Short mmCIF file of C-alpha atoms in Angstrom, two decimals:
data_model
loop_
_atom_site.label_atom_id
_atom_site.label_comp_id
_atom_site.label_asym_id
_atom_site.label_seq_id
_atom_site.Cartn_x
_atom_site.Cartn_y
_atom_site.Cartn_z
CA UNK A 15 72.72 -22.13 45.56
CA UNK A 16 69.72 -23.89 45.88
CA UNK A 17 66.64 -22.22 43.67
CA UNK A 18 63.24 -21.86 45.13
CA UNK A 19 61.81 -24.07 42.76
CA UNK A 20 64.14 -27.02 44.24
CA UNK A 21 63.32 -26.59 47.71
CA UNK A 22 59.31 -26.78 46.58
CA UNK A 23 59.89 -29.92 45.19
CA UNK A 24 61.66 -31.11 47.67
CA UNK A 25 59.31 -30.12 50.48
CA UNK A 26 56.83 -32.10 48.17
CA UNK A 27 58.67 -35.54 47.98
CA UNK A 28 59.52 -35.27 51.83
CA UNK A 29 55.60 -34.98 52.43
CA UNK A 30 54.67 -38.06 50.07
CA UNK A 31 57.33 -39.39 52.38
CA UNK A 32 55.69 -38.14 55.64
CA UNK A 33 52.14 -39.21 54.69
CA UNK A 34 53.25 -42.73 53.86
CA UNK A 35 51.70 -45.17 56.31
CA UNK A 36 54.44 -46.78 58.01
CA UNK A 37 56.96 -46.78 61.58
CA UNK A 38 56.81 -43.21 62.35
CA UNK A 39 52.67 -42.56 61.53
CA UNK A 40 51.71 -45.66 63.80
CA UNK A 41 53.78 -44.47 66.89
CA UNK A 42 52.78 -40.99 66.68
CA UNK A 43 48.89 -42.03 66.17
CA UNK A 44 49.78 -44.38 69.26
CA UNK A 45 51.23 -41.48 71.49
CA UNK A 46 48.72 -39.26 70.38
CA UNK A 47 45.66 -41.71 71.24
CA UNK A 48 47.05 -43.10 74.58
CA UNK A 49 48.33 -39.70 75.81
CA UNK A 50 46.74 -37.44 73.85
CA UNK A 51 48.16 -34.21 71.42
CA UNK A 52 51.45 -33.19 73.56
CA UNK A 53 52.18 -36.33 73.28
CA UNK A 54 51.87 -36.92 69.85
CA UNK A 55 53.26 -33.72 68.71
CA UNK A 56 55.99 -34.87 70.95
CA UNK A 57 56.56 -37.67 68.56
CA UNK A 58 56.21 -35.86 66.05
CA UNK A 59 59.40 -33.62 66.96
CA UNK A 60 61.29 -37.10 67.51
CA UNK A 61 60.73 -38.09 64.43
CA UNK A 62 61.64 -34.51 62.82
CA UNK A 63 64.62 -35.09 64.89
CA UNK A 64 65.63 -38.19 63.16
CA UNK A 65 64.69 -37.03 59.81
CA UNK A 66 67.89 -33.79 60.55
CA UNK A 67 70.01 -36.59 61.75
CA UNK A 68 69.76 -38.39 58.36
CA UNK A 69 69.54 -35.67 55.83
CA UNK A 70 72.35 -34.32 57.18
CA UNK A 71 74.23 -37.69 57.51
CA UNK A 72 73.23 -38.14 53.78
CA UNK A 73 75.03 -35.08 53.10
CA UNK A 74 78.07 -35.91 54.98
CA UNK A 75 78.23 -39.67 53.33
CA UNK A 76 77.56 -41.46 56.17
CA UNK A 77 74.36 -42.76 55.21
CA UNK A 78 76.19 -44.02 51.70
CA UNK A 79 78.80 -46.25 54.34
CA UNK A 80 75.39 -47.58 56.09
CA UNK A 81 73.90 -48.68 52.61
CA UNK A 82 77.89 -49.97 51.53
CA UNK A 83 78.29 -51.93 55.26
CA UNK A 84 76.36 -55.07 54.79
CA UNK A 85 77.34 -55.16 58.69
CA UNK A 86 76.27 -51.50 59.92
CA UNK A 87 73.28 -51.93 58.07
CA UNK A 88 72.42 -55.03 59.58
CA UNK A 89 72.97 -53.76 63.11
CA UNK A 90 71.08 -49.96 62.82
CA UNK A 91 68.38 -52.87 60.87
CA UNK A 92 68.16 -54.93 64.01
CA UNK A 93 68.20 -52.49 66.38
CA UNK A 94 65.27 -50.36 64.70
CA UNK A 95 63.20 -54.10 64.26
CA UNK A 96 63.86 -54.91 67.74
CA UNK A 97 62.36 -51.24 68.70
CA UNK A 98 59.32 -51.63 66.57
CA UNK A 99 58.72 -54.97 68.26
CA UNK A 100 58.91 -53.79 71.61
CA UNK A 101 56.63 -51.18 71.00
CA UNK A 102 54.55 -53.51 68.99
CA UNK A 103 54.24 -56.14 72.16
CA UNK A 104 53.77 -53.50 74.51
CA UNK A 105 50.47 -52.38 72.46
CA UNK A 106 49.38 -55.91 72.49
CA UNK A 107 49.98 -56.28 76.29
CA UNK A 108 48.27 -53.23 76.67
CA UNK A 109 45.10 -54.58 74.36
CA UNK A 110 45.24 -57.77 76.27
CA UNK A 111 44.57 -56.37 79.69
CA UNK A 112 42.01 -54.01 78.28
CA UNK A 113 44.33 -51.06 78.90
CA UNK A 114 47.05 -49.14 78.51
CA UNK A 115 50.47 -50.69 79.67
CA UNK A 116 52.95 -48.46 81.82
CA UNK A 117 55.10 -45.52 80.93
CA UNK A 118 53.05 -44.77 77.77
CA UNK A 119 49.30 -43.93 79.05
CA UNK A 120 47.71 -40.98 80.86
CA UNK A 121 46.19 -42.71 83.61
CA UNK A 122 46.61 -41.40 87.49
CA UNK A 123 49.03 -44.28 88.16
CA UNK A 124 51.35 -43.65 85.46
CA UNK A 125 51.52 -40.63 84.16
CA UNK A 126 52.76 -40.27 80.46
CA UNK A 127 55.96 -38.60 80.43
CA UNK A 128 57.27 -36.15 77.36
CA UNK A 129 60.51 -37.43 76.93
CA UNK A 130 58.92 -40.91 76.37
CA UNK A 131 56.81 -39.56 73.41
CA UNK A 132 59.92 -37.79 72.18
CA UNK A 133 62.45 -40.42 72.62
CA UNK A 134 59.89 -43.12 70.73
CA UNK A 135 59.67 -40.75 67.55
CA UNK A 136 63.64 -40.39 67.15
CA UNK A 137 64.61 -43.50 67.77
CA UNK A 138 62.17 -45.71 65.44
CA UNK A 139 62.86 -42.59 62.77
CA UNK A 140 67.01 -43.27 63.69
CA UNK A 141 67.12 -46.94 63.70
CA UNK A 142 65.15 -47.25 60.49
CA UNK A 143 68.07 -47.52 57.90
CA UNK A 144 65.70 -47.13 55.07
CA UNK A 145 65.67 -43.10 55.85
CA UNK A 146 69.14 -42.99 55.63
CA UNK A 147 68.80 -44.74 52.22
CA UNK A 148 65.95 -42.66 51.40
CA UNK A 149 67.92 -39.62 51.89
CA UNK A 150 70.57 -40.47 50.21
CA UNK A 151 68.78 -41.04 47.17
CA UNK A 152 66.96 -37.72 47.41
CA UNK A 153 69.20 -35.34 48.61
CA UNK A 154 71.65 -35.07 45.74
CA UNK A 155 68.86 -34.59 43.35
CA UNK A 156 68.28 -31.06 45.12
CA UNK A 157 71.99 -30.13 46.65
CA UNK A 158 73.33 -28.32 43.74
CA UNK A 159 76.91 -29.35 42.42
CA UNK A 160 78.71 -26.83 43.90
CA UNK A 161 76.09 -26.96 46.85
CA UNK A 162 77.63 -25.68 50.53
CA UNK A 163 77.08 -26.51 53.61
CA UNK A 164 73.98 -23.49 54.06
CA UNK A 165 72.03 -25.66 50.95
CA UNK A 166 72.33 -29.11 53.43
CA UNK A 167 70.97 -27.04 55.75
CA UNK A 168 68.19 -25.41 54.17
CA UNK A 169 66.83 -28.49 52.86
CA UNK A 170 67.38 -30.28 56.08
CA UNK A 171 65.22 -27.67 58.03
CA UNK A 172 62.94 -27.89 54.99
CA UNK A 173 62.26 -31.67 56.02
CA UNK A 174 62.22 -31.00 59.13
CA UNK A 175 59.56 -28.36 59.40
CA UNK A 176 57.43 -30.45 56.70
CA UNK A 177 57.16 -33.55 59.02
CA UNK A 178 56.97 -31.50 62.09
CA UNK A 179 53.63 -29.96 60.41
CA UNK A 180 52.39 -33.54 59.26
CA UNK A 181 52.68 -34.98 62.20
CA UNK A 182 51.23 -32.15 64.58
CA UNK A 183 48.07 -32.54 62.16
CA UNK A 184 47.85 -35.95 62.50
CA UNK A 185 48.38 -35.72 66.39
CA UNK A 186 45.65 -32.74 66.23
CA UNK A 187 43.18 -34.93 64.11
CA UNK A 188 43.80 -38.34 66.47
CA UNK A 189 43.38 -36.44 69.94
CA UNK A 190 40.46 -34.39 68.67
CA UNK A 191 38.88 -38.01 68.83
CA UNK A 192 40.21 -39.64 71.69
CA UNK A 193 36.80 -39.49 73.45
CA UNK A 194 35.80 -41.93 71.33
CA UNK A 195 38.87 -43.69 70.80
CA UNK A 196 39.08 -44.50 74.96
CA UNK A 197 35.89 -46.02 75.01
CA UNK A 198 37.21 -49.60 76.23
CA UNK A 199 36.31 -51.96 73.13
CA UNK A 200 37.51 -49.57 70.72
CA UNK A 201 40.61 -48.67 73.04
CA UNK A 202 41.34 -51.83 73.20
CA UNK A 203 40.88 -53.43 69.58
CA UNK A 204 42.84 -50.06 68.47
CA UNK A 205 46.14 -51.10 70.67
CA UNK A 206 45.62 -54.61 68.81
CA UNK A 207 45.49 -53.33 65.59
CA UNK A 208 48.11 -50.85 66.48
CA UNK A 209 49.97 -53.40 68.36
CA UNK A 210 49.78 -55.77 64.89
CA UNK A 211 50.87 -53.13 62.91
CA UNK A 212 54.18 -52.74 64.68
CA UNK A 213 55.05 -55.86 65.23
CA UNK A 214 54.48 -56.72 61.24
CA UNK A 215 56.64 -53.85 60.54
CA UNK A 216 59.59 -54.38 63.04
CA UNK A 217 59.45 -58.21 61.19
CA UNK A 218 59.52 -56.60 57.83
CA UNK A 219 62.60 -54.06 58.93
CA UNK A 220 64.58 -56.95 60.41
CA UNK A 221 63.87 -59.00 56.96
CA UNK A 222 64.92 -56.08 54.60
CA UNK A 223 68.39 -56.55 52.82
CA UNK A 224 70.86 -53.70 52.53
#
């Protein structure tokens, strides 16, 4: 049975993980500035979401026959980059014509829908391989040997609740200046940056060898 002591230390390494600038932190700061908190805490859950998915497809193997397929690595790999880069344009698009682009703003016209905020957090957290290698590194270290199914579970929720509370903080933090984040210049050279950012990593993702 899993000890106390393991599921502290593995709450830890999952928030190193959590904090890490990368995929998940730039679309949830991106929901959360173009939509506001909801929105990003939306993400947030998505992300949470994906992080269940592949702890507990560590724990069933299947994310040791995505890091053994050279071939179902490359196409979760692809699809994930190909995410990342369509998020990444849309941000620049959105920078270009000094606003926010369609389906992911609050504005009258186009109201920012939930399942949009949600759906963007699981599926760049899903089609990221790299979790389910991640995972699969960590995970053993904290299953016991003769671990059961309730121990994959406890440290799956474990994750889950840990990114769920990093991410609503960083959601909280982002909104609590999106006065000043709307103004138009900064609005604007913040969906470039963002925009840059997601683009560079979708490149990197598609470029990454299993």
């Amino acid at each position: 049975m899993t000890s106390m002591g393991q599921v502290a230390a593995f709450a830890g390494v999952i928030a190193l993980a959590a904090a890490s600038p990368g995929p998940d932190f730039a679309v949830v700061v991106r929901r959360s500035m173009v939509a506001g908190r909801r929105h990003g805490v939306l993400a947030g859950l998505g992300v949470a979401t994906g992080v269940f998915v592949w702890s507990v497809a560590a724990a069933m193997g299947v994310a040791a026959l995505l890091a053994a397929s050279a071939v179902a690595f490359t196409v979760v790999k692809l699809a994930g980059a190909a995410y990342l880069l369509w998020l990444g344009v849309t941000a620049l698009l959105a920078a270009r014509r000094g606003g926010a682009a369609p389906g992911i703003t609050d504005a009258p016209r186009a109201p920012a829908r939930p399942w949009v905020s949600y759906r963007d957090g699981l599926l760049c957290n899903v089609f990221n391989p790299k979790c389910g290698v991640f995972f699969m590194a960590v995970l053993p270290q904290f299953v016991p040997m003769d671990g059961r199914p309730a121990d994959v579970l406890l440290l799956a929720s474990v994750a889950v609740a840990v990114t769920v509370a990093w991410f609503t903080t960083v959601a909280t933090l982002v909104a609590a200046l999106r006065r000043v984040l709307a103004r138009p210049r900064i609005r604007r050279t913040l969906d470039a940056l963002t925009g840059a950012v997601l683009v560079t990593l979708g490149l990197r993702l598609a470029a990454t060898s299993a």
